[in-house]
Coordinates of C-alpha atoms in Angstrom, one line a residue:
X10 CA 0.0 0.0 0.0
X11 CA 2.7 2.8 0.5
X12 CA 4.1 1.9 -2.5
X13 CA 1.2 2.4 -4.2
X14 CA 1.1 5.6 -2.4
X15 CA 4.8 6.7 -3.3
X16 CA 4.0 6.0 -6.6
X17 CA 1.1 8.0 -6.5
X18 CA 2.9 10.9 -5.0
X19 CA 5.0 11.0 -8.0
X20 CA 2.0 11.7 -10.1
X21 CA 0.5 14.1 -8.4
X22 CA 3.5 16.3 -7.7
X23 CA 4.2 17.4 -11.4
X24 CA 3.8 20.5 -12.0
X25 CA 0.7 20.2 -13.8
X26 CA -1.3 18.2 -11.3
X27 CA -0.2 20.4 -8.0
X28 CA -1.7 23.4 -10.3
X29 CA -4.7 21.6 -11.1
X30 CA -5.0 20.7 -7.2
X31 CA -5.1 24.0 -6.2
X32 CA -7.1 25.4 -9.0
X33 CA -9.3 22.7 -7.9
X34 CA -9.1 23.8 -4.4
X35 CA -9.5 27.9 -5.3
X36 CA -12.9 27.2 -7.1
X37 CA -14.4 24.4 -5.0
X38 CA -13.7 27.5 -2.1
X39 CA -15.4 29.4 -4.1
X40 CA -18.5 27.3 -5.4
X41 CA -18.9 26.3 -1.5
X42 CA -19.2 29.4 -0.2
X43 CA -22.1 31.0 -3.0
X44 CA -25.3 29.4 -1.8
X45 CA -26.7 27.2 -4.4
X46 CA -23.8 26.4 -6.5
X47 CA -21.6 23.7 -4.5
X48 CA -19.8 20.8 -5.5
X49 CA -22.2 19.0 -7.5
X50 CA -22.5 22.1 -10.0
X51 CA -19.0 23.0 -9.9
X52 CA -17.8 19.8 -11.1
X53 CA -20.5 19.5 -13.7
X54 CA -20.0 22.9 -14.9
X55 CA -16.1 22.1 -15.5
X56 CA -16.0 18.3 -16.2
X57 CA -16.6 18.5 -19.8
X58 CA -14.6 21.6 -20.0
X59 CA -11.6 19.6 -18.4
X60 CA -12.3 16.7 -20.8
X61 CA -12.8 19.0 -23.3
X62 CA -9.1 20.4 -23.2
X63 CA -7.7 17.1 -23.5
X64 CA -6.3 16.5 -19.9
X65 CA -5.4 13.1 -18.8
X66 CA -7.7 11.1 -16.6
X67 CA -5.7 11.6 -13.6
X68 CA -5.2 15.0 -14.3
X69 CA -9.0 15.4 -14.7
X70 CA -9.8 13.9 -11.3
X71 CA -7.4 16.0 -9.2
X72 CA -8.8 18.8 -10.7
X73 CA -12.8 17.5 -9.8
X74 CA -11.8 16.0 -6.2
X75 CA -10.3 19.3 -5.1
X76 CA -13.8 21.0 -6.0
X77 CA -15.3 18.7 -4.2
X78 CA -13.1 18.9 -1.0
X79 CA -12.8 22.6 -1.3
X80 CA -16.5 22.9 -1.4
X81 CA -17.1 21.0 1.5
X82 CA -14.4 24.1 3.2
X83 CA -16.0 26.9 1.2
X84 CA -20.0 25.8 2.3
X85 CA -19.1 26.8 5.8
X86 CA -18.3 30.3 5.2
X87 CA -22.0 31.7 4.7
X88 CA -23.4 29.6 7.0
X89 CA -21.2 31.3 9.7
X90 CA -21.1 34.7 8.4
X91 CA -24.5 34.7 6.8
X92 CA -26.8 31.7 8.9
X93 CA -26.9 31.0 5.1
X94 CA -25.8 27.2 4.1
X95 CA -23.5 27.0 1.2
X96 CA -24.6 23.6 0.6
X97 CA -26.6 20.5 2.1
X98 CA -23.3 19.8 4.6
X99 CA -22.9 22.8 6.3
X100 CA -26.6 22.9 7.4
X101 CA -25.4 22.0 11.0
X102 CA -23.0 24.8 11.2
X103 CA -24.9 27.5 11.2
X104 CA -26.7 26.2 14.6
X105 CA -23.2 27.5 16.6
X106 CA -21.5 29.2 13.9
X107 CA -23.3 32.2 13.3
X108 CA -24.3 32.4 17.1
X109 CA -20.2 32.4 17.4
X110 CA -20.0 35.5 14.5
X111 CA -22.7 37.4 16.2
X112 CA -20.3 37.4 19.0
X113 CA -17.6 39.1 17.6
X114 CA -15.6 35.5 16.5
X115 CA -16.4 35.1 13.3
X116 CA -12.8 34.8 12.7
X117 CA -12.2 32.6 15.5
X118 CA -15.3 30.2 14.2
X119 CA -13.8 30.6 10.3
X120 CA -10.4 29.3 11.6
X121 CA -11.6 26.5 13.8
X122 CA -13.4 25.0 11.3
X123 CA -10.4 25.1 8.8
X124 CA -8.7 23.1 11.2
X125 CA -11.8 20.6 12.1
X126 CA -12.1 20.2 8.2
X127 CA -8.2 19.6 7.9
X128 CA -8.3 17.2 10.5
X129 CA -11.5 15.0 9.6
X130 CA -10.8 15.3 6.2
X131 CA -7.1 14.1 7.0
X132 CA -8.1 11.1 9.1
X133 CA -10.8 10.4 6.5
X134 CA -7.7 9.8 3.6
X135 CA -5.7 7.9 6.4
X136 CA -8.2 5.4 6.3
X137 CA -9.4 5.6 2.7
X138 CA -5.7 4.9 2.2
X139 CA -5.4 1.7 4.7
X140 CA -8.7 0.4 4.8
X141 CA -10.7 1.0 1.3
X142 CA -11.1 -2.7 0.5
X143 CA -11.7 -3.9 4.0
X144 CA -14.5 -1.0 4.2
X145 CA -15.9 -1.7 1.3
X146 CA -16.7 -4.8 1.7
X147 CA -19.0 -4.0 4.8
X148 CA -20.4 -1.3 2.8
X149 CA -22.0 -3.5 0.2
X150 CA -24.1 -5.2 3.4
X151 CA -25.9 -2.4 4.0
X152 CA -29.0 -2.9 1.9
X153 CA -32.5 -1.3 2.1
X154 CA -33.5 -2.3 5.1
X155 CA -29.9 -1.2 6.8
X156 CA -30.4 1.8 5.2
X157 CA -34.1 2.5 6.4
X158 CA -32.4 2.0 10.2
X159 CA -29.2 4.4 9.9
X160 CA -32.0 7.0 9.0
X161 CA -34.6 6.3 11.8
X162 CA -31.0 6.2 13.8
X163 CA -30.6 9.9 12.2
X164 CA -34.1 10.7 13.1
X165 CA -33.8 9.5 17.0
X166 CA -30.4 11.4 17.3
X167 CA -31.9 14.6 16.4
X168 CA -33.7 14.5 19.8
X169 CA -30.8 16.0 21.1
X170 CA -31.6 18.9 19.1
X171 CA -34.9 19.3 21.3
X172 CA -33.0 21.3 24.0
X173 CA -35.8 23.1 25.9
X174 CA -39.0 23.0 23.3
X175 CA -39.1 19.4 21.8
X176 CA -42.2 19.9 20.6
X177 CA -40.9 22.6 18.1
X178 CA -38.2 20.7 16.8
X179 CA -40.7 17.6 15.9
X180 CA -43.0 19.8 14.1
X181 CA -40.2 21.0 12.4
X182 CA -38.9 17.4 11.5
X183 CA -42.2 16.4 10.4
X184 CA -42.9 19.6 8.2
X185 CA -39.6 18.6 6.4
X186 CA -40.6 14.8 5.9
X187 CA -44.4 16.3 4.9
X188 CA -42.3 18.9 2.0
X189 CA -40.4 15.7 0.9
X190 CA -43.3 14.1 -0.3
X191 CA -44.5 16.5 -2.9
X192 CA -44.1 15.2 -6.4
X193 CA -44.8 12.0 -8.4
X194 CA -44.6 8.7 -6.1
X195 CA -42.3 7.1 -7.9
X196 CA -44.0 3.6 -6.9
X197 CA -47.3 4.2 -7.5
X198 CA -47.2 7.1 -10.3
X199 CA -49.7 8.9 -7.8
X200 CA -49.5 12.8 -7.6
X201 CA -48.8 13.7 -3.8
X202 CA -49.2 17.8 -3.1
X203 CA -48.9 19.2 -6.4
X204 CA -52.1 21.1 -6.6
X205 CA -52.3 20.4 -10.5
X206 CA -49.1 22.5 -10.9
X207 CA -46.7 20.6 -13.6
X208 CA -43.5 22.0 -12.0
X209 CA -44.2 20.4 -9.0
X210 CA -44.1 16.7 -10.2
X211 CA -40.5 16.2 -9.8
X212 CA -40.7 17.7 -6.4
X213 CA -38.9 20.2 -4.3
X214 CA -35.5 21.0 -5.2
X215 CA -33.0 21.0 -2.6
X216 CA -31.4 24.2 -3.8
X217 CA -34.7 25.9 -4.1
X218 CA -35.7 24.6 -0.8
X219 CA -32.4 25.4 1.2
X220 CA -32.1 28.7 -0.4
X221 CA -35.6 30.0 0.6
X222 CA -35.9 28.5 4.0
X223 CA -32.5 30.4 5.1
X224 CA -31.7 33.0 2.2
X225 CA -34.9 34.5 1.5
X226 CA -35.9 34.4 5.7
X227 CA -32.2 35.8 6.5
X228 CA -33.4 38.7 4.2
X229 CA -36.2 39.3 5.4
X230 CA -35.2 38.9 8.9
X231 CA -32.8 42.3 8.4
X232 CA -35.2 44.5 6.5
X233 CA -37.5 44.0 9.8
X234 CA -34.8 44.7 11.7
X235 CA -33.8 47.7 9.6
X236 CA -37.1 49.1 9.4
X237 CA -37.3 48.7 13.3
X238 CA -34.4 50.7 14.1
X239 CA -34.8 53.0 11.0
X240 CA -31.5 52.9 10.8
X241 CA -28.9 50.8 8.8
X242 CA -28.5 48.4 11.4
X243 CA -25.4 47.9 14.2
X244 CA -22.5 46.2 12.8
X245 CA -21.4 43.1 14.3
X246 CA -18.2 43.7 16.2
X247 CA -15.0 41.9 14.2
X248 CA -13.3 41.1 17.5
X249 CA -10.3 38.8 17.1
X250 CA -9.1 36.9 13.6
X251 CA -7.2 33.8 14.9
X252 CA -8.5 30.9 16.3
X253 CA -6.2 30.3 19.2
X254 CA -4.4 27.0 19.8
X255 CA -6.2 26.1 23.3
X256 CA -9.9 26.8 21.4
X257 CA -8.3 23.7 19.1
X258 CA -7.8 21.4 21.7
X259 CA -10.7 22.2 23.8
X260 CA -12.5 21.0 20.7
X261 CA -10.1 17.7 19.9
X262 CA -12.5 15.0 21.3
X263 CA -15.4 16.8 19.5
X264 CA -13.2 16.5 16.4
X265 CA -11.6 13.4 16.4
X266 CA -15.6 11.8 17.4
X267 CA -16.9 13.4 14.6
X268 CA -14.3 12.9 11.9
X269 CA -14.3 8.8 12.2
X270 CA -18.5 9.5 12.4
X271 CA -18.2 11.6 9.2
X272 CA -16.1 8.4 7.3
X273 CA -17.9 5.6 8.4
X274 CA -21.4 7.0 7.4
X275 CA -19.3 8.8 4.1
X276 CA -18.6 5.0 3.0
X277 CA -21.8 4.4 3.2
X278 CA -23.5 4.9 -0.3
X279 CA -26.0 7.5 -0.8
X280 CA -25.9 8.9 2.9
X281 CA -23.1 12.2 1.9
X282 CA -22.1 15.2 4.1
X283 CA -25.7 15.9 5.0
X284 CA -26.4 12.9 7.4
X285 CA -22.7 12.5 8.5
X286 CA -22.7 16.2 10.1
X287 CA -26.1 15.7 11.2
X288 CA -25.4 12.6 13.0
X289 CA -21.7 13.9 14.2
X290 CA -23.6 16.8 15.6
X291 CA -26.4 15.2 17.7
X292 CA -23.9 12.9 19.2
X293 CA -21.6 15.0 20.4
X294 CA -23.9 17.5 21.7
X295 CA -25.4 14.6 23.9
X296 CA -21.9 13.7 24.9
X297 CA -20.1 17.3 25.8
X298 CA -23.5 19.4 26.5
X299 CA -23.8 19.7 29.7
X300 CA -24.4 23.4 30.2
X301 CA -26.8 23.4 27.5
X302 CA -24.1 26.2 25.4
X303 CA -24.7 24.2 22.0
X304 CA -27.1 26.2 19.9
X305 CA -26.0 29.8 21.5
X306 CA -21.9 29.8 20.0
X307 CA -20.8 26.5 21.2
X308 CA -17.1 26.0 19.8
X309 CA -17.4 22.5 19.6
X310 CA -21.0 22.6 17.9
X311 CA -19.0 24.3 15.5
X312 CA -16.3 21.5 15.0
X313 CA -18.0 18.4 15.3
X314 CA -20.2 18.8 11.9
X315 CA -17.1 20.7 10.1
X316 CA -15.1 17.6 11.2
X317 CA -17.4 15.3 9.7
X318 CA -18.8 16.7 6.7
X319 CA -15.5 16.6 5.5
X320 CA -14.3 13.6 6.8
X321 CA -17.5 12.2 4.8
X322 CA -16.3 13.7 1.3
X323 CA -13.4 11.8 1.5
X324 CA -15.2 8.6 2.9
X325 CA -17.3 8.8 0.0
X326 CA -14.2 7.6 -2.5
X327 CA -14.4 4.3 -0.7
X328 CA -17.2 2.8 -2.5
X329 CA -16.5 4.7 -5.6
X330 CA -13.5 3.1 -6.2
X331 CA -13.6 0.1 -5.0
X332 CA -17.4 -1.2 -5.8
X333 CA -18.0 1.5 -8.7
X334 CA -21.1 2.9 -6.7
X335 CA -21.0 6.1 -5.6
X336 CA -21.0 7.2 -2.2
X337 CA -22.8 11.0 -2.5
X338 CA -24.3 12.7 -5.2
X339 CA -20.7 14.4 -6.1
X340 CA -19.3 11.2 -6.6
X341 CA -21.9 9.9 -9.3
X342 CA -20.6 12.9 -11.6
X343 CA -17.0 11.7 -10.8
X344 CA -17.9 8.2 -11.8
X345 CA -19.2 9.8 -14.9
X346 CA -16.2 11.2 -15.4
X347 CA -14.0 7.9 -15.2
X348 CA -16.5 6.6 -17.4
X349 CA -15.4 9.5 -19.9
X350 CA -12.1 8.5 -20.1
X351 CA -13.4 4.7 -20.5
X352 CA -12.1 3.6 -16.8
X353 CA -14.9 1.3 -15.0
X354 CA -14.4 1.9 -11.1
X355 CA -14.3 -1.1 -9.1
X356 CA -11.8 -4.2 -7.8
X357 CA -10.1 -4.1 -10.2
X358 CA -9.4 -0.5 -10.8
X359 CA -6.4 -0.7 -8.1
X360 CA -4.7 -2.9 -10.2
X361 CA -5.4 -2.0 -13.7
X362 CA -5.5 2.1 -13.1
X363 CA -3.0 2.5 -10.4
X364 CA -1.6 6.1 -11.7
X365 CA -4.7 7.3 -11.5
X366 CA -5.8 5.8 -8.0
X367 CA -2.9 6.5 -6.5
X368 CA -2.5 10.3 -8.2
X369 CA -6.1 10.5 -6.9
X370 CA -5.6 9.8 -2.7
X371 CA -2.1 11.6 -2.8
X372 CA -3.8 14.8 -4.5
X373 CA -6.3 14.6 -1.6
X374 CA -3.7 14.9 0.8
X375 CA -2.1 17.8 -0.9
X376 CA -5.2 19.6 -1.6
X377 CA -5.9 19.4 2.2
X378 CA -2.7 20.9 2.7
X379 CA -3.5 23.7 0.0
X380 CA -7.0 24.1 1.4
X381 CA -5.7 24.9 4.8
X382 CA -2.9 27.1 3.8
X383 CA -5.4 29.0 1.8
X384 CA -8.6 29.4 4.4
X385 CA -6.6 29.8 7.9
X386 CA -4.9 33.4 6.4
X387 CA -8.0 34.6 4.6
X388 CA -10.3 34.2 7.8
X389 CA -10.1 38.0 8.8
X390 CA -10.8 38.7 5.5
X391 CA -14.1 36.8 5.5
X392 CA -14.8 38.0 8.8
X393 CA -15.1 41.5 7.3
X394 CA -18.2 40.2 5.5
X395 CA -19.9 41.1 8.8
X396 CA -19.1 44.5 8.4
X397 CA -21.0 45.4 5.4
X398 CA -23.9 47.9 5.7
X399 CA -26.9 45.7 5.5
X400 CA -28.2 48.5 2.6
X401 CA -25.3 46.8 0.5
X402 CA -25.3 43.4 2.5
X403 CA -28.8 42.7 1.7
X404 CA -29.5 43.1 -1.7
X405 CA -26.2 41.1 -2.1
X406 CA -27.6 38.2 0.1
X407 CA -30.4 38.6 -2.4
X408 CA -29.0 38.5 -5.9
X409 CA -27.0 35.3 -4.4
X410 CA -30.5 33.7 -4.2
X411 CA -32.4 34.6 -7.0
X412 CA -28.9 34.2 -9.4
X413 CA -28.4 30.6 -7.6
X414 CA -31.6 29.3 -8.1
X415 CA -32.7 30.7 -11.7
X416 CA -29.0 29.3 -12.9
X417 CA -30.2 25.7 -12.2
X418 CA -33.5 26.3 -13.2
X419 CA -33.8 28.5 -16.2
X420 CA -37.4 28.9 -14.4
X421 CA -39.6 32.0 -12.8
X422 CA -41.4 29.5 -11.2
X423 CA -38.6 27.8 -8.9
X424 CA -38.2 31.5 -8.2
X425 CA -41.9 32.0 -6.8
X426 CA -41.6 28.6 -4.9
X427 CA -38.2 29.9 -3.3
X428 CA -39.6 33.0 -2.0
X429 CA -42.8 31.1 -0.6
X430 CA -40.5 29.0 1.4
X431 CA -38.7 32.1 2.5
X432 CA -41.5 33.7 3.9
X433 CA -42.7 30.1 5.4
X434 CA -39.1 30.2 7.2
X435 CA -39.6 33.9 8.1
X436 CA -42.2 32.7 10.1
X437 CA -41.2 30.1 11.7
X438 CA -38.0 31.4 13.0
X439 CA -40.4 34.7 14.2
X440 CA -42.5 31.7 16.2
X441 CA -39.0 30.3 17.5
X442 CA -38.8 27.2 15.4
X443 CA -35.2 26.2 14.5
X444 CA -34.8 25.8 10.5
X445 CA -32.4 22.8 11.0
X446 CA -35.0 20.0 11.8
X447 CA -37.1 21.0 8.9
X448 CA -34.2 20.7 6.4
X449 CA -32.8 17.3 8.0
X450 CA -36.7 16.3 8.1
X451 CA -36.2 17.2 4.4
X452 CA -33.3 15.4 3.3
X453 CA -33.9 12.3 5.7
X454 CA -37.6 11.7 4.9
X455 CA -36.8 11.4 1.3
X456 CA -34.2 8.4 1.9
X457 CA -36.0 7.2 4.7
X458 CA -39.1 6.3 2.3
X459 CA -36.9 5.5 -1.0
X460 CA -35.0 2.8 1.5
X461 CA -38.2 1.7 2.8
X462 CA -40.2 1.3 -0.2
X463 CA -37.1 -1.1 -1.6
X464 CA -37.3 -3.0 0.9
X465 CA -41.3 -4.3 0.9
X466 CA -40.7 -5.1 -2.6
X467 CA -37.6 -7.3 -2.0
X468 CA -39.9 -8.9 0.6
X469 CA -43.3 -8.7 -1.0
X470 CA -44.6 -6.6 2.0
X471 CA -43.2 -8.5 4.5
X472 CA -42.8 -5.6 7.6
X473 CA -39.5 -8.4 9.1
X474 CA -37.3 -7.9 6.3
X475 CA -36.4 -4.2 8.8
X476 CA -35.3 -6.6 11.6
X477 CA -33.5 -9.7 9.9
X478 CA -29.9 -9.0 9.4
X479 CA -28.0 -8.3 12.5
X480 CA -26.9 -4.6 11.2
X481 CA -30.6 -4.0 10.8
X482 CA -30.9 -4.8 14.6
X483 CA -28.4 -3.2 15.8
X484 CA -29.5 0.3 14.6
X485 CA -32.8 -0.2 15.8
X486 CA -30.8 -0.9 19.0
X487 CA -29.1 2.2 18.8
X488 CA -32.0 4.0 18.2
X489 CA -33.8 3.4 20.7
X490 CA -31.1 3.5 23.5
X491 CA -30.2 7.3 21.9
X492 CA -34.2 8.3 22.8
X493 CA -34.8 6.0 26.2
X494 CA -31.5 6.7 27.8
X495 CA -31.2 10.1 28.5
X496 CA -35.5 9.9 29.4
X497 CA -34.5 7.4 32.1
X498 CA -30.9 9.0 33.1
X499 CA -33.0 12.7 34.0
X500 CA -35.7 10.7 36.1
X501 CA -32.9 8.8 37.9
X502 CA -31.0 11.9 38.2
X503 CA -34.3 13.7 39.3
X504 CA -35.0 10.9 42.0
X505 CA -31.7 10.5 43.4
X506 CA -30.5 13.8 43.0
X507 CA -33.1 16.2 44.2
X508 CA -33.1 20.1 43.7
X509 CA -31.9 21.9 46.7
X510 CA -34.9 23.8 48.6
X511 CA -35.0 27.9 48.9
X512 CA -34.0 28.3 52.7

């Protein structure tokens, strides 16, 4: 294996591939950090253009993997300047990011989770490196039924979002699951929600949806406030630009949790950074919470889903290239890129395509490297975002939206559905609803159903096919000791431990 990964050193250190690495890692910044473009666009936006200008397939796919891995840095930059997500990953961030820039440390928070994505992304090519077959093969167990348990797993674990008002967060989870269904039921044909309207048949879009619910609601959040004060609004103090070295290991458990979270559910196919940071999140905050700090600028409720939404890009490789499946949504246009060059992932790739394998994992420690170099520096400089007059910051936040969804669309009508959203998430956050369960309702009820569907029809119906295999079992297990544990733990610690009397 280090041979293999010597070899592949010496491929991706030429000269052409270290500029393609951090080109790759420049724009995947970049795409991250404007809501609504990410790394799926990005790299289908500049795959044909990069097979296009004749570059080998190595080449090629340093150039795609750093916009991918630069993305998954780049998405957290809104989301803590902005509470806006730059993609599906970073949705967890803003829960203790933002709260962290309102503070005056929104170059502290920027810096912090630099590092947390160095590190879980690191460990996550440590062990793509060393364990990609082994991994793999446990991968290709998980079948529809294991897949419709890791997401009522996700699903239990987000009662540890519930803090003080649980009943909040489930009608958020469940609005999210309810917005999932709209479309064509693609078992039965039937039209769920669509009130006769054609461009709803295929759904929600993610981007439309994400955009609107924090966007559009952001927006219209500061005009209230502007109009309010009649005034252009008090800047949010800048504070200091560093993260300093004690913050980083006041954070280590919370990042070293969360980053092996982040690859084992990033080797999973089809879960991706969404899951893997909402997961890594959940647990840690029932873990290091005590003081109930995560949700009001919690460093470590910053780390833990930076860790692992990174940790989960680079898990994802592990089933591309070893089973050919792909792991995230990113990685079925990378697959489609091999597939342009006439290179079939797979067993056998490691032995028939080893320069580009191996160029491959050694790039994605260099472009870490790169990524790292280039975001710790440049976190004042993002932080400055936050002084911006909101009469310039506003219609900027704006133009963002309405340019990121109409570019994917070509459609006035996913613009009309985005602002509806955004004035449905305006008022929710004005009744004190957190926007996070709805999205992870979102995301998670669509899987939850696809995986559950699958499943009756391998089995004809038959409910036991969601309790036969012991990985199945084990995450309903896991499940329900995540909901009945800490129910039981606060009447035993209510019983044994009684509150002191007023004297």
């Amino acid at each position: 294996m280090f041979d293999f990964l010597i070899q592949g050193f010496g491929v991706a250190l030429t000269p052409l591939n270290l500029g393609l690495a951090f080109l790759g890692a420049l724009l995947g910044t970049l795409f991250g950090a404007l809501p609504g473009i990410g790394p799926i666009n990005g790299i289908a936006i500049l795959m044909p253009l990069a097979y296009t200008l004749g570059l080998p397939a190595e080449s090629a796919l340093i150039l795609l993997a750093g916009i991918y891995t630069g993305s998954e840095y780049g998405g957290r930059m809104s989301s803590i300047l902005l509470n806006v997500p730059g993609d599906a990953g970073a949705v967890m961030t803003t829960l203790d990011g933002h709260p962290l820039a309102k503070k005056g440390l929104a170059g502290p928070a920027l810096g912090l989770s630099a590092v947390s994505s160095f590190i879980g992304a690191t460990i996550a090519i440590i062990g793509l490196t060393l364990f990609a077959p082994l991994l793999a093969i446990v991968a290709v167990k998980f079948g529809p039924a294991e897949f419709f348990g890791l997401m009522i797993f996700a699903f239990a674990s987000m009662s540890a979002m519930m803090g003080k008002d649980p009943i909040k967060t489930l009608i958020g989870a469940v609005l999210g699951v309810l917005i999932s269904t709209v479309g064509v039921d693609s078992g039965t044909g039937v039209l769920r929600f669509t009130f006769d309207m054609p461009e709803l048949y295929d759904g929600i879009d993610f981007v439309v949806m994400i955009i609107g619910l924090f966007a559009v609601s952001e927006i219209l959040l500061m005009l209230e406030h502007a109009f309010r004060h009649d005034q252009d609004g008090e800047m949010a103090p800048i504070g200091r630009v560093m993260v300093k070295m004690s913050e980083v290991l006041y954070c280590k458990w919370a990042i070293l949790r969360s980053s092996v979270i982040g690859f084992v559910i990033g080797v999973l196919p089809g879960t991706g950074a969404s899951v893997a940071s909402a997961v890594a999140y959940t647990t840690e905050k029932r873990i290091s919470d005590r003081d109930n700090t995560f949700g009001t600028g919690d460093m470590r409720g910053l780390a833990a889903p930076e860790a692992a939404n990174n940790a989960s890009a680079a898990g994802s490789f592990v089933p591309m290239l070893t089973l050919g499946i792909p792991g995230s949504g990113t990685t079925a246009i990378l697959l489609g890129a091999l597939m342009l060059y006439n290179i079939n992932p797979g067993p056998m790739m490691f032995r028939e395509q080893p320069v580009v394998v191996g160029g491959l994992i050694a790039s994605l420690y260099i472009g870490n490297v790169m990524l790292l170099l280039l975001n710790l520096p440049l976190a004042g400089v993002f932080a400055r975002v936050l002084q911006v007059p909101r009469w310039l910051l506003v219609p900027s936040v704006a133009i963002l939206a309405f340019v990121g969804v109409y570019q994917l669309h070509s459609d006035l009508m996913a613009i009309y559905l985005m602002l509806v959203i955004g004035v449905f998430g305006y008022l929710l956050r004005k009744f004190g609803f957190s926007l996070a369960p709805v999205v992870l309702g979102f995301v998670l009820g669509g899987l939850m159903e696809e995986n559950l569907r699958r499943a009756l029809s391998i089995s004809g119906g038959d409910v036991g096919i969601l309790f036969q295999s012991n990985l199945s079992i084990g995450l309903w297990i896991a499940a329900a000791l995540v909901v009945l544990v800490p129910m039981f733990a606060g009447k035993l610690k209510a019983k044994f431990l009684p509150a002191a009397r007023p004297s």
